[in-house]
PDB file of C-alpha atoms in Angstrom:
ATOM      1  CA  UNK A   1     124.737 120.980  74.984  1.00 80.00           C
ATOM      2  CA  UNK A   2     122.127 119.033  73.055  1.00 89.00           C
ATOM      3  CA  UNK A   3     118.758 119.416  74.887  1.00 91.00           C
ATOM      4  CA  UNK A   4     118.059 115.686  74.394  1.00 93.00           C
ATOM      5  CA  UNK A   5     121.305 114.929  76.207  1.00 94.00           C
ATOM      6  CA  UNK A   6     120.144 117.208  79.076  1.00 95.00           C
ATOM      7  CA  UNK A   7     116.878 115.236  79.256  1.00 95.00           C
ATOM      8  CA  UNK A   8     118.884 111.987  79.405  1.00 96.00           C
ATOM      9  CA  UNK A   9     121.080 113.300  82.242  1.00 96.00           C
ATOM     10  CA  UNK A  10     118.053 114.646  84.151  1.00 96.00           C
ATOM     11  CA  UNK A  11     116.180 111.307  83.751  1.00 97.00           C
ATOM     12  CA  UNK A  12     119.223 109.369  84.959  1.00 97.00           C
ATOM     13  CA  UNK A  13     119.478 111.630  88.027  1.00 97.00           C
ATOM     14  CA  UNK A  14     115.768 111.030  88.776  1.00 97.00           C
ATOM     15  CA  UNK A  15     116.193 107.224  88.509  1.00 97.00           C
ATOM     16  CA  UNK A  16     119.321 107.195  90.700  1.00 97.00           C
ATOM     17  CA  UNK A  17     117.714 109.495  93.315  1.00 97.00           C
ATOM     18  CA  UNK A  18     114.491 107.458  93.516  1.00 97.00           C
ATOM     19  CA  UNK A  19     116.415 104.171  93.612  1.00 97.00           C
ATOM     20  CA  UNK A  20     118.575 105.504  96.480  1.00 97.00           C
ATOM     21  CA  UNK A  21     115.445 106.616  98.339  1.00 96.00           C
ATOM     22  CA  UNK A  22     113.893 103.181  97.768  1.00 96.00           C
ATOM     23  CA  UNK A  23     117.014 101.462  99.163  1.00 96.00           C
ATOM     24  CA  UNK A  24     117.102 103.815 102.184  1.00 95.00           C
ATOM     25  CA  UNK A  25     113.404 103.110 102.827  1.00 92.00           C
ATOM     26  CA  UNK A  26     114.174  99.390 103.038  1.00 90.00           C
ATOM     27  CA  UNK A  27     113.397  97.849  99.611  1.00 89.00           C
ATOM     28  CA  UNK A  28     109.629  98.017 100.233  1.00 88.00           C
ATOM     29  CA  UNK A  29     107.511  96.195  97.643  1.00 88.00           C
ATOM     30  CA  UNK A  30     104.605  98.616  98.134  1.00 89.00           C
ATOM     31  CA  UNK A  31     104.755 102.288  99.123  1.00 93.00           C
ATOM     32  CA  UNK A  32     103.727 102.823 102.723  1.00 91.00           C
ATOM     33  CA  UNK A  33     102.333 105.893 104.428  1.00 90.00           C
ATOM     34  CA  UNK A  34     103.024 104.902 108.027  1.00 90.00           C
ATOM     35  CA  UNK A  35     105.865 103.355 109.908  1.00 89.00           C
ATOM     36  CA  UNK A  36     105.755 101.572 113.215  1.00 90.00           C
ATOM     37  CA  UNK A  37     107.839 103.020 116.035  1.00 93.00           C
ATOM     38  CA  UNK A  38     108.793 100.215 118.412  1.00 93.00           C
ATOM     39  CA  UNK A  39     110.164 101.003 121.850  1.00 94.00           C
ATOM     40  CA  UNK A  40     111.286  98.169 124.105  1.00 94.00           C
ATOM     41  CA  UNK A  41     110.853  98.769 127.809  1.00 92.00           C
ATOM     42  CA  UNK A  42     111.678  96.547 130.760  1.00 94.00           C
ATOM     43  CA  UNK A  43     108.612  95.534 132.735  1.00 92.00           C
ATOM     44  CA  UNK A  44     109.782  95.063 136.321  1.00 91.00           C
ATOM     45  CA  UNK A  45     106.537  93.513 137.559  1.00 93.00           C
ATOM     46  CA  UNK A  46     106.337  90.762 134.939  1.00 93.00           C
ATOM     47  CA  UNK A  47     110.140  90.517 134.602  1.00 90.00           C
ATOM     48  CA  UNK A  48     110.156  90.723 130.840  1.00 91.00           C
ATOM     49  CA  UNK A  49     110.730  93.139 127.960  1.00 92.00           C
ATOM     50  CA  UNK A  50     107.571  94.768 126.611  1.00 91.00           C
ATOM     51  CA  UNK A  51     107.225  96.341 123.171  1.00 90.00           C
ATOM     52  CA  UNK A  52     105.419  99.668 122.898  1.00 91.00           C
ATOM     53  CA  UNK A  53     104.241 100.133 119.326  1.00 92.00           C
ATOM     54  CA  UNK A  54     102.781 103.199 117.675  1.00 91.00           C
ATOM     55  CA  UNK A  55     102.101 104.122 114.061  1.00 92.00           C
ATOM     56  CA  UNK A  56     103.553 107.418 112.884  1.00 92.00           C
ATOM     57  CA  UNK A  57     102.960 109.162 109.564  1.00 92.00           C
ATOM     58  CA  UNK A  58     106.019 108.407 107.418  1.00 91.00           C
ATOM     59  CA  UNK A  59     106.156 108.056 103.638  1.00 91.00           C
ATOM     60  CA  UNK A  60     108.257 105.073 102.525  1.00 92.00           C
ATOM     61  CA  UNK A  61     108.809 104.686  98.794  1.00 95.00           C
ATOM     62  CA  UNK A  62     108.008 101.243  97.427  1.00 94.00           C
ATOM     63  CA  UNK A  63     108.706  99.520  94.141  1.00 94.00           C
ATOM     64  CA  UNK A  64     104.955  99.545  93.436  1.00 92.00           C
ATOM     65  CA  UNK A  65     102.372 102.186  94.393  1.00 92.00           C
ATOM     66  CA  UNK A  66     100.237 101.901  97.540  1.00 88.00           C
ATOM     67  CA  UNK A  67      97.209 102.851  95.478  1.00 85.00           C
ATOM     68  CA  UNK A  68      96.802 101.937  91.772  1.00 84.00           C
ATOM     69  CA  UNK A  69      95.111 105.273  91.053  1.00 88.00           C
ATOM     70  CA  UNK A  70      98.295 107.054  92.200  1.00 90.00           C
ATOM     71  CA  UNK A  71     100.989 105.176  90.223  1.00 92.00           C
ATOM     72  CA  UNK A  72     103.492 108.033  90.619  1.00 93.00           C
ATOM     73  CA  UNK A  73     103.831 107.109  94.309  1.00 92.00           C
ATOM     74  CA  UNK A  74     106.318 104.349  93.447  1.00 95.00           C
ATOM     75  CA  UNK A  75     109.796 103.689  92.107  1.00 96.00           C
ATOM     76  CA  UNK A  76     108.603 101.652  89.110  1.00 96.00           C
ATOM     77  CA  UNK A  77     106.296 104.152  87.391  1.00 96.00           C
ATOM     78  CA  UNK A  78     108.567 107.266  87.324  1.00 96.00           C
ATOM     79  CA  UNK A  79     111.560 105.047  86.499  1.00 97.00           C
ATOM     80  CA  UNK A  80     109.757 103.558  83.493  1.00 97.00           C
ATOM     81  CA  UNK A  81     108.847 107.075  82.288  1.00 97.00           C
ATOM     82  CA  UNK A  82     112.477 108.157  82.678  1.00 97.00           C
ATOM     83  CA  UNK A  83     113.778 105.055  80.855  1.00 97.00           C
ATOM     84  CA  UNK A  84     111.321 105.752  78.020  1.00 97.00           C
ATOM     85  CA  UNK A  85     112.555 109.368  77.909  1.00 96.00           C
ATOM     86  CA  UNK A  86     116.215 108.256  77.830  1.00 96.00           C
ATOM     87  CA  UNK A  87     115.521 105.855  74.955  1.00 97.00           C
ATOM     88  CA  UNK A  88     113.460 108.435  73.048  1.00 96.00           C
ATOM     89  CA  UNK A  89     116.184 111.082  73.577  1.00 96.00           C
ATOM     90  CA  UNK A  90     118.818 108.591  72.397  1.00 95.00           C
ATOM     91  CA  UNK A  91     116.749 107.989  69.278  1.00 94.00           C
ATOM     92  CA  UNK A  92     116.487 111.747  68.629  1.00 93.00           C
ATOM     93  CA  UNK A  93     120.234 112.219  69.165  1.00 93.00           C
ATOM     94  CA  UNK A  94     120.931 109.347  66.779  1.00 91.00           C
ATOM     95  CA  UNK A  95     118.579 110.847  64.166  1.00 90.00           C
ATOM     96  CA  UNK A  96     120.199 114.279  64.496  1.00 86.00           C
ATOM     97  CA  UNK A  97     123.670 112.752  64.029  1.00 85.00           C
ATOM     98  CA  UNK A  98     122.514 110.870  60.914  1.00 82.00           C
ATOM     99  CA  UNK A  99     120.914 113.941  59.324  1.00 79.00           C
ATOM    100  CA  UNK A 100     124.007 116.111  59.963  1.00 66.00           C
ATOM    101  CA  UNK A 101     125.882 116.813  56.676  1.00 64.00           C
TER     102      UNK A 101
ATOM    103  CA  UNK B   1      75.256  49.652 145.800  1.00 56.00           C
ATOM    104  CA  UNK B   2      78.706  49.302 147.383  1.00 63.00           C
ATOM    105  CA  UNK B   3      80.265  48.904 143.950  1.00 62.00           C
ATOM    106  CA  UNK B   4      78.489  52.050 142.773  1.00 57.00           C
ATOM    107  CA  UNK B   5      79.818  54.034 145.749  1.00 58.00           C
ATOM    108  CA  UNK B   6      83.356  52.767 145.092  1.00 61.00           C
ATOM    109  CA  UNK B   7      83.020  53.708 141.402  1.00 55.00           C
ATOM    110  CA  UNK B   8      81.749  57.192 142.318  1.00 57.00           C
ATOM    111  CA  UNK B   9      84.639  57.596 144.759  1.00 55.00           C
ATOM    112  CA  UNK B  10      87.170  56.572 142.106  1.00 54.00           C
ATOM    113  CA  UNK B  11      85.626  59.025 139.617  1.00 49.00           C
ATOM    114  CA  UNK B  12      85.725  61.916 142.119  1.00 49.00           C
ATOM    115  CA  UNK B  13      89.315  61.107 143.096  1.00 47.00           C
ATOM    116  CA  UNK B  14      90.470  60.801 139.482  1.00 47.00           C
ATOM    117  CA  UNK B  15      88.782  64.051 138.417  1.00 46.00           C
ATOM    118  CA  UNK B  16      90.410  65.965 141.297  1.00 45.00           C
ATOM    119  CA  UNK B  17      93.759  64.301 140.524  1.00 46.00           C
ATOM    120  CA  UNK B  18      93.618  65.688 136.948  1.00 51.00           C
ATOM    121  CA  UNK B  19      92.604  69.191 138.068  1.00 68.00           C
ATOM    122  CA  UNK B  20      95.584  71.527 138.048  1.00 72.00           C
ATOM    123  CA  UNK B  21      95.581  73.576 141.226  1.00 70.00           C
ATOM    124  CA  UNK B  22      97.658  76.502 142.417  1.00 71.00           C
ATOM    125  CA  UNK B  23      98.458  75.763 146.053  1.00 65.00           C
ATOM    126  CA  UNK B  24      97.144  78.533 148.293  1.00 69.00           C
ATOM    127  CA  UNK B  25      95.667  80.580 145.423  1.00 76.00           C
ATOM    128  CA  UNK B  26      92.029  79.586 145.542  1.00 80.00           C
ATOM    129  CA  UNK B  27      88.801  80.188 143.699  1.00 87.00           C
ATOM    130  CA  UNK B  28      87.883  81.865 140.458  1.00 91.00           C
ATOM    131  CA  UNK B  29      89.864  84.943 139.486  1.00 91.00           C
ATOM    132  CA  UNK B  30      88.093  87.193 137.014  1.00 95.00           C
ATOM    133  CA  UNK B  31      90.727  89.058 135.008  1.00 95.00           C
ATOM    134  CA  UNK B  32      89.656  92.093 132.969  1.00 96.00           C
ATOM    135  CA  UNK B  33      91.953  93.616 130.347  1.00 96.00           C
ATOM    136  CA  UNK B  34      93.212  97.007 131.498  1.00 95.00           C
ATOM    137  CA  UNK B  35      95.520  99.462 129.770  1.00 93.00           C
ATOM    138  CA  UNK B  36      96.866 100.669 133.122  1.00 93.00           C
ATOM    139  CA  UNK B  37      98.464  97.225 133.547  1.00 95.00           C
ATOM    140  CA  UNK B  38      99.857  97.199 130.008  1.00 94.00           C
ATOM    141  CA  UNK B  39      98.755  97.726 126.434  1.00 94.00           C
ATOM    142  CA  UNK B  40      97.186  94.547 125.145  1.00 96.00           C
ATOM    143  CA  UNK B  41      98.143  93.948 121.542  1.00 96.00           C
ATOM    144  CA  UNK B  42      97.319  91.455 118.786  1.00 96.00           C
ATOM    145  CA  UNK B  43     100.112  91.348 116.213  1.00 95.00           C
ATOM    146  CA  UNK B  44      99.472  89.555 112.956  1.00 94.00           C
ATOM    147  CA  UNK B  45     101.984  88.415 110.342  1.00 92.00           C
ATOM    148  CA  UNK B  46     101.357  87.641 106.715  1.00 89.00           C
ATOM    149  CA  UNK B  47     104.049  85.768 104.846  1.00 86.00           C
ATOM    150  CA  UNK B  48     103.643  85.433 101.079  1.00 82.00           C
ATOM    151  CA  UNK B  49     106.091  85.172  98.162  1.00 78.00           C
ATOM    152  CA  UNK B  50     105.502  88.777  97.024  1.00 78.00           C
ATOM    153  CA  UNK B  51     105.372  90.517 100.372  1.00 79.00           C
ATOM    154  CA  UNK B  52     105.756  89.965 104.063  1.00 83.00           C
ATOM    155  CA  UNK B  53     103.907  92.387 106.257  1.00 87.00           C
ATOM    156  CA  UNK B  54     102.780  92.705 109.803  1.00 90.00           C
ATOM    157  CA  UNK B  55     100.175  94.747 111.562  1.00 93.00           C
ATOM    158  CA  UNK B  56      98.464  94.985 114.869  1.00 95.00           C
ATOM    159  CA  UNK B  57      95.448  95.979 116.864  1.00 96.00           C
ATOM    160  CA  UNK B  58      95.827  97.638 120.228  1.00 95.00           C
ATOM    161  CA  UNK B  59      92.113  97.822 121.035  1.00 95.00           C
ATOM    162  CA  UNK B  60      91.636  94.465 122.717  1.00 96.00           C
ATOM    163  CA  UNK B  61      88.797  94.075 125.172  1.00 96.00           C
ATOM    164  CA  UNK B  62      87.434  91.296 127.289  1.00 96.00           C
ATOM    165  CA  UNK B  63      87.892  89.251 130.384  1.00 96.00           C
ATOM    166  CA  UNK B  64      88.571  85.707 131.431  1.00 94.00           C
ATOM    167  CA  UNK B  65      88.139  83.649 134.551  1.00 95.00           C
ATOM    168  CA  UNK B  66      91.108  81.681 135.813  1.00 93.00           C
ATOM    169  CA  UNK B  67      89.864  78.869 137.980  1.00 91.00           C
ATOM    170  CA  UNK B  68      92.724  78.412 140.463  1.00 88.00           C
ATOM    171  CA  UNK B  69      91.107  75.229 141.844  1.00 89.00           C
ATOM    172  CA  UNK B  70      90.960  73.684 138.406  1.00 90.00           C
ATOM    173  CA  UNK B  71      92.874  75.637 135.764  1.00 91.00           C
ATOM    174  CA  UNK B  72      91.469  73.427 133.007  1.00 93.00           C
ATOM    175  CA  UNK B  73      88.058  74.985 133.633  1.00 94.00           C
ATOM    176  CA  UNK B  74      89.209  78.536 132.884  1.00 94.00           C
ATOM    177  CA  UNK B  75      86.973  80.429 130.467  1.00 96.00           C
ATOM    178  CA  UNK B  76      86.820  83.857 128.865  1.00 95.00           C
ATOM    179  CA  UNK B  77      86.246  86.016 125.828  1.00 96.00           C
ATOM    180  CA  UNK B  78      88.658  88.427 124.122  1.00 96.00           C
ATOM    181  CA  UNK B  79      87.814  90.557 121.102  1.00 96.00           C
ATOM    182  CA  UNK B  80      89.101  93.432 119.034  1.00 96.00           C
ATOM    183  CA  UNK B  81      87.480  95.593 116.343  1.00 97.00           C
ATOM    184  CA  UNK B  82      88.475  94.816 112.759  1.00 96.00           C
ATOM    185  CA  UNK B  83      88.823  98.558 112.116  1.00 96.00           C
ATOM    186  CA  UNK B  84      91.518  98.808 114.803  1.00 96.00           C
ATOM    187  CA  UNK B  85      93.825  96.587 112.710  1.00 95.00           C
ATOM    188  CA  UNK B  86      96.600  98.622 111.052  1.00 94.00           C
ATOM    189  CA  UNK B  87      99.369  97.526 108.683  1.00 92.00           C
ATOM    190  CA  UNK B  88     101.173 100.790 107.854  1.00 88.00           C
ATOM    191  CA  UNK B  89      99.511 101.076 104.468  1.00 89.00           C
ATOM    192  CA  UNK B  90      96.165 102.884 104.620  1.00 89.00           C
ATOM    193  CA  UNK B  91      94.924 101.559 101.274  1.00 88.00           C
ATOM    194  CA  UNK B  92      95.643  97.970 102.325  1.00 88.00           C
ATOM    195  CA  UNK B  93      93.854  98.625 105.637  1.00 92.00           C
ATOM    196  CA  UNK B  94      90.790  99.877 103.719  1.00 92.00           C
ATOM    197  CA  UNK B  95      90.830  96.728 101.577  1.00 89.00           C
ATOM    198  CA  UNK B  96      91.224  94.573 104.705  1.00 91.00           C
ATOM    199  CA  UNK B  97      88.057  96.078 106.216  1.00 94.00           C
ATOM    200  CA  UNK B  98      86.126  95.515 102.974  1.00 92.00           C
ATOM    201  CA  UNK B  99      83.549  92.849 102.069  1.00 91.00           C
ATOM    202  CA  UNK B 100      86.018  90.577 100.227  1.00 87.00           C
ATOM    203  CA  UNK B 101      88.270  90.452 103.250  1.00 91.00           C
ATOM    204  CA  UNK B 102      87.137  90.880 106.877  1.00 93.00           C
ATOM    205  CA  UNK B 103      83.858  92.701 106.167  1.00 94.00           C
ATOM    206  CA  UNK B 104      84.117  95.113 109.098  1.00 95.00           C
ATOM    207  CA  UNK B 105      80.707  96.617 108.386  1.00 95.00           C
ATOM    208  CA  UNK B 106      78.789  93.367 108.960  1.00 95.00           C
ATOM    209  CA  UNK B 107      81.239  91.650 111.308  1.00 95.00           C
ATOM    210  CA  UNK B 108      82.929  94.432 113.277  1.00 96.00           C
ATOM    211  CA  UNK B 109      84.845  92.234 115.745  1.00 96.00           C
ATOM    212  CA  UNK B 110      87.242  89.318 115.784  1.00 95.00           C
ATOM    213  CA  UNK B 111      86.667  87.171 118.871  1.00 96.00           C
ATOM    214  CA  UNK B 112      88.256  84.312 120.714  1.00 95.00           C
ATOM    215  CA  UNK B 113      86.122  82.502 123.241  1.00 96.00           C
ATOM    216  CA  UNK B 114      88.129  80.398 125.673  1.00 96.00           C
ATOM    217  CA  UNK B 115      86.312  77.177 126.578  1.00 96.00           C
ATOM    218  CA  UNK B 116      89.059  75.396 128.508  1.00 95.00           C
ATOM    219  CA  UNK B 117      92.784  75.034 129.076  1.00 95.00           C
ATOM    220  CA  UNK B 118      94.720  71.848 128.406  1.00 95.00           C
ATOM    221  CA  UNK B 119      98.325  70.607 128.573  1.00 95.00           C
ATOM    222  CA  UNK B 120      98.974  72.826 131.584  1.00 94.00           C
ATOM    223  CA  UNK B 121     102.524  73.006 132.836  1.00 94.00           C
ATOM    224  CA  UNK B 122     103.304  75.047 135.966  1.00 91.00           C
ATOM    225  CA  UNK B 123     106.644  76.759 135.370  1.00 90.00           C
ATOM    226  CA  UNK B 124     106.975  78.841 138.517  1.00 87.00           C
ATOM    227  CA  UNK B 125     105.128  79.134 141.772  1.00 86.00           C
ATOM    228  CA  UNK B 126     106.190  81.288 144.717  1.00 86.00           C
ATOM    229  CA  UNK B 127     104.938  83.983 147.104  1.00 85.00           C
ATOM    230  CA  UNK B 128     104.843  86.629 144.355  1.00 87.00           C
ATOM    231  CA  UNK B 129     102.653  84.622 141.969  1.00 90.00           C
ATOM    232  CA  UNK B 130     102.825  81.868 139.403  1.00 91.00           C
ATOM    233  CA  UNK B 131     103.541  81.174 135.788  1.00 93.00           C
ATOM    234  CA  UNK B 132     102.235  78.396 133.616  1.00 94.00           C
ATOM    235  CA  UNK B 133     102.010  77.403 129.981  1.00 96.00           C
ATOM    236  CA  UNK B 134      98.941  75.817 128.461  1.00 96.00           C
ATOM    237  CA  UNK B 135      96.941  75.275 125.324  1.00 96.00           C
ATOM    238  CA  UNK B 136      93.849  77.476 125.150  1.00 96.00           C
ATOM    239  CA  UNK B 137      90.997  75.703 123.416  1.00 96.00           C
ATOM    240  CA  UNK B 138      88.013  77.626 122.215  1.00 96.00           C
ATOM    241  CA  UNK B 139      86.200  79.165 119.304  1.00 96.00           C
ATOM    242  CA  UNK B 140      87.695  81.841 117.067  1.00 95.00           C
ATOM    243  CA  UNK B 141      85.189  84.027 115.197  1.00 95.00           C
ATOM    244  CA  UNK B 142      86.266  85.890 112.101  1.00 94.00           C
ATOM    245  CA  UNK B 143      83.846  87.386 109.561  1.00 93.00           C
ATOM    246  CA  UNK B 144      80.936  85.840 111.445  1.00 93.00           C
ATOM    247  CA  UNK B 145      82.310  82.310 111.160  1.00 94.00           C
ATOM    248  CA  UNK B 146      83.205  80.534 114.388  1.00 95.00           C
ATOM    249  CA  UNK B 147      85.704  77.671 114.216  1.00 94.00           C
ATOM    250  CA  UNK B 148      87.449  75.660 116.927  1.00 95.00           C
ATOM    251  CA  UNK B 149      90.913  77.075 117.585  1.00 94.00           C
ATOM    252  CA  UNK B 150      93.861  76.314 119.799  1.00 95.00           C
ATOM    253  CA  UNK B 151      96.419  78.803 121.046  1.00 95.00           C
ATOM    254  CA  UNK B 152      99.670  78.208 122.854  1.00 96.00           C
ATOM    255  CA  UNK B 153      99.880  80.506 125.837  1.00 94.00           C
ATOM    256  CA  UNK B 154     102.062  81.478 128.750  1.00 96.00           C
ATOM    257  CA  UNK B 155     100.331  83.085 131.740  1.00 95.00           C
ATOM    258  CA  UNK B 156     102.170  85.183 134.305  1.00 95.00           C
ATOM    259  CA  UNK B 157     100.086  85.891 137.394  1.00 94.00           C
ATOM    260  CA  UNK B 158     101.465  88.395 139.915  1.00 94.00           C
ATOM    261  CA  UNK B 159      99.793  88.642 143.308  1.00 92.00           C
ATOM    262  CA  UNK B 160      98.796  92.096 144.541  1.00 92.00           C
ATOM    263  CA  UNK B 161     101.584  94.011 146.307  1.00 92.00           C
ATOM    264  CA  UNK B 162     102.755  97.580 146.908  1.00 93.00           C
ATOM    265  CA  UNK B 163     104.498  97.512 143.512  1.00 91.00           C
ATOM    266  CA  UNK B 164     101.497  96.164 141.568  1.00 93.00           C
ATOM    267  CA  UNK B 165      99.082  98.669 143.191  1.00 94.00           C
ATOM    268  CA  UNK B 166     101.004 101.501 141.469  1.00 92.00           C
ATOM    269  CA  UNK B 167      99.585 100.148 138.191  1.00 93.00           C
ATOM    270  CA  UNK B 168      96.222  98.732 139.172  1.00 94.00           C
ATOM    271  CA  UNK B 169      94.335  97.257 142.069  1.00 94.00           C
ATOM    272  CA  UNK B 170      94.132  93.479 142.371  1.00 93.00           C
ATOM    273  CA  UNK B 171      96.399  90.755 141.058  1.00 94.00           C
ATOM    274  CA  UNK B 172      98.029  91.464 137.687  1.00 95.00           C
ATOM    275  CA  UNK B 173      98.122  89.073 134.755  1.00 96.00           C
ATOM    276  CA  UNK B 174     100.085  88.971 131.529  1.00 96.00           C
ATOM    277  CA  UNK B 175      99.303  86.419 128.827  1.00 96.00           C
ATOM    278  CA  UNK B 176     101.391  85.686 125.776  1.00 96.00           C
ATOM    279  CA  UNK B 177      99.456  83.695 123.179  1.00 96.00           C
ATOM    280  CA  UNK B 178     100.338  82.407 119.712  1.00 94.00           C
ATOM    281  CA  UNK B 179      98.114  80.884 117.121  1.00 91.00           C
ATOM    282  CA  UNK B 180      97.526  80.733 113.422  1.00 92.00           C
ATOM    283  CA  UNK B 181      94.377  81.165 111.352  1.00 91.00           C
ATOM    284  CA  UNK B 182      93.738  79.957 107.845  1.00 91.00           C
ATOM    285  CA  UNK B 183      91.927  82.682 105.869  1.00 90.00           C
ATOM    286  CA  UNK B 184      90.042  80.088 103.791  1.00 89.00           C
ATOM    287  CA  UNK B 185      88.498  78.593 106.943  1.00 90.00           C
ATOM    288  CA  UNK B 186      86.767  81.903 107.626  1.00 91.00           C
ATOM    289  CA  UNK B 187      85.714  82.523 104.043  1.00 87.00           C
ATOM    290  CA  UNK B 188      88.238  85.336 103.691  1.00 88.00           C
ATOM    291  CA  UNK B 189      89.018  84.900 100.012  1.00 83.00           C
ATOM    292  CA  UNK B 190      90.096  88.340  98.818  1.00 79.00           C
ATOM    293  CA  UNK B 191      90.033  89.335  95.185  1.00 78.00           C
ATOM    294  CA  UNK B 192      91.585  87.288  92.388  1.00 75.00           C
ATOM    295  CA  UNK B 193      94.629  85.302  93.415  1.00 74.00           C
ATOM    296  CA  UNK B 194      95.925  87.788  96.004  1.00 78.00           C
ATOM    297  CA  UNK B 195      95.862  85.153  98.761  1.00 78.00           C
ATOM    298  CA  UNK B 196      98.980  83.099  98.332  1.00 71.00           C
ATOM    299  CA  UNK B 197     100.824  85.770  96.363  1.00 73.00           C
ATOM    300  CA  UNK B 198     100.482  89.118  98.180  1.00 74.00           C
ATOM    301  CA  UNK B 199      98.772  87.862 101.356  1.00 82.00           C
ATOM    302  CA  UNK B 200      99.696  84.678 103.196  1.00 82.00           C
ATOM    303  CA  UNK B 201      97.201  81.787 103.260  1.00 84.00           C
ATOM    304  CA  UNK B 202      97.718  81.550 107.010  1.00 88.00           C
ATOM    305  CA  UNK B 203      98.000  84.526 109.316  1.00 92.00           C
ATOM    306  CA  UNK B 204     100.111  84.105 112.450  1.00 93.00           C
ATOM    307  CA  UNK B 205      98.881  85.922 115.514  1.00 94.00           C
ATOM    308  CA  UNK B 206     101.001  86.892 118.494  1.00 95.00           C
ATOM    309  CA  UNK B 207      98.813  88.252 121.266  1.00 96.00           C
ATOM    310  CA  UNK B 208      99.833  89.903 124.515  1.00 96.00           C
ATOM    311  CA  UNK B 209      97.159  90.565 127.115  1.00 96.00           C
ATOM    312  CA  UNK B 210      97.410  92.589 130.286  1.00 96.00           C
ATOM    313  CA  UNK B 211      94.756  92.624 132.943  1.00 96.00           C
ATOM    314  CA  UNK B 212      93.974  92.731 136.600  1.00 96.00           C
ATOM    315  CA  UNK B 213      91.517  91.036 138.928  1.00 94.00           C
ATOM    316  CA  UNK B 214      89.973  94.378 139.940  1.00 85.00           C
ATOM    317  CA  UNK B 215      87.042  95.752 137.946  1.00 67.00           C
TER     318      UNK B 215
END
């Protein structure tokens, strides 16, 4: 198989995988490094439901990076690289087909 | 002289008529926030076109005095450290503590000083305690700037019993308060045009306080 085609397939897999991860993580705009665990408990004395909240370490992929100096921690940056690779590979494939006798 | 005495009498009667009292619960009750009663929390919500986010602080401290003879004259002070505010994104938290935002280094705490209660409405009153809603009027201090603020609150006051003593000595109190702050009012301007796009112009606060009358 043409190595440029392999690069295209690999890039597509990366985009689909990251997009799936982004959807699973809840369409976050920015990447997050913590998630809030909320437990609801019944408070008998005050006769109401009380939320217990705690932050736990949990990476959630966002469309944009949490820190501009780490752009790879996002969906957008690696996806743009992959799209550029797909287009470049397509260009190479096209050139190879045109130069073939 | 007689007219003066009548006038004074009318004034005394009218002032006591407007004082909201709590039946057989008497005197000033000093309530101190205590984690054994419940974890006090200040949740804040930012709603902007680009992102909605919420965070919280669970390091609230302070006390307030409920004046059972005249609830309107209740006072107190609640605060929490800026650095205890978390949003789930460490970089954003670091920015929030910075000079352009809440300036935690120079103004380490956010405070609300209760000056009085108004619009009091007693919702429940029985042998176990009482519940009322009110408007808390006071001064909110953010980034060293104090501005008058009003918060809607619901107070649940549970008298000491066998069940309450398992958590803490004294009467137990839970307060649910809501209010909103405008970042501009406190000179929290951020960088560029972030406020209004990534961060809401107004931050909604939902505060739950737990305390007891024992120290």
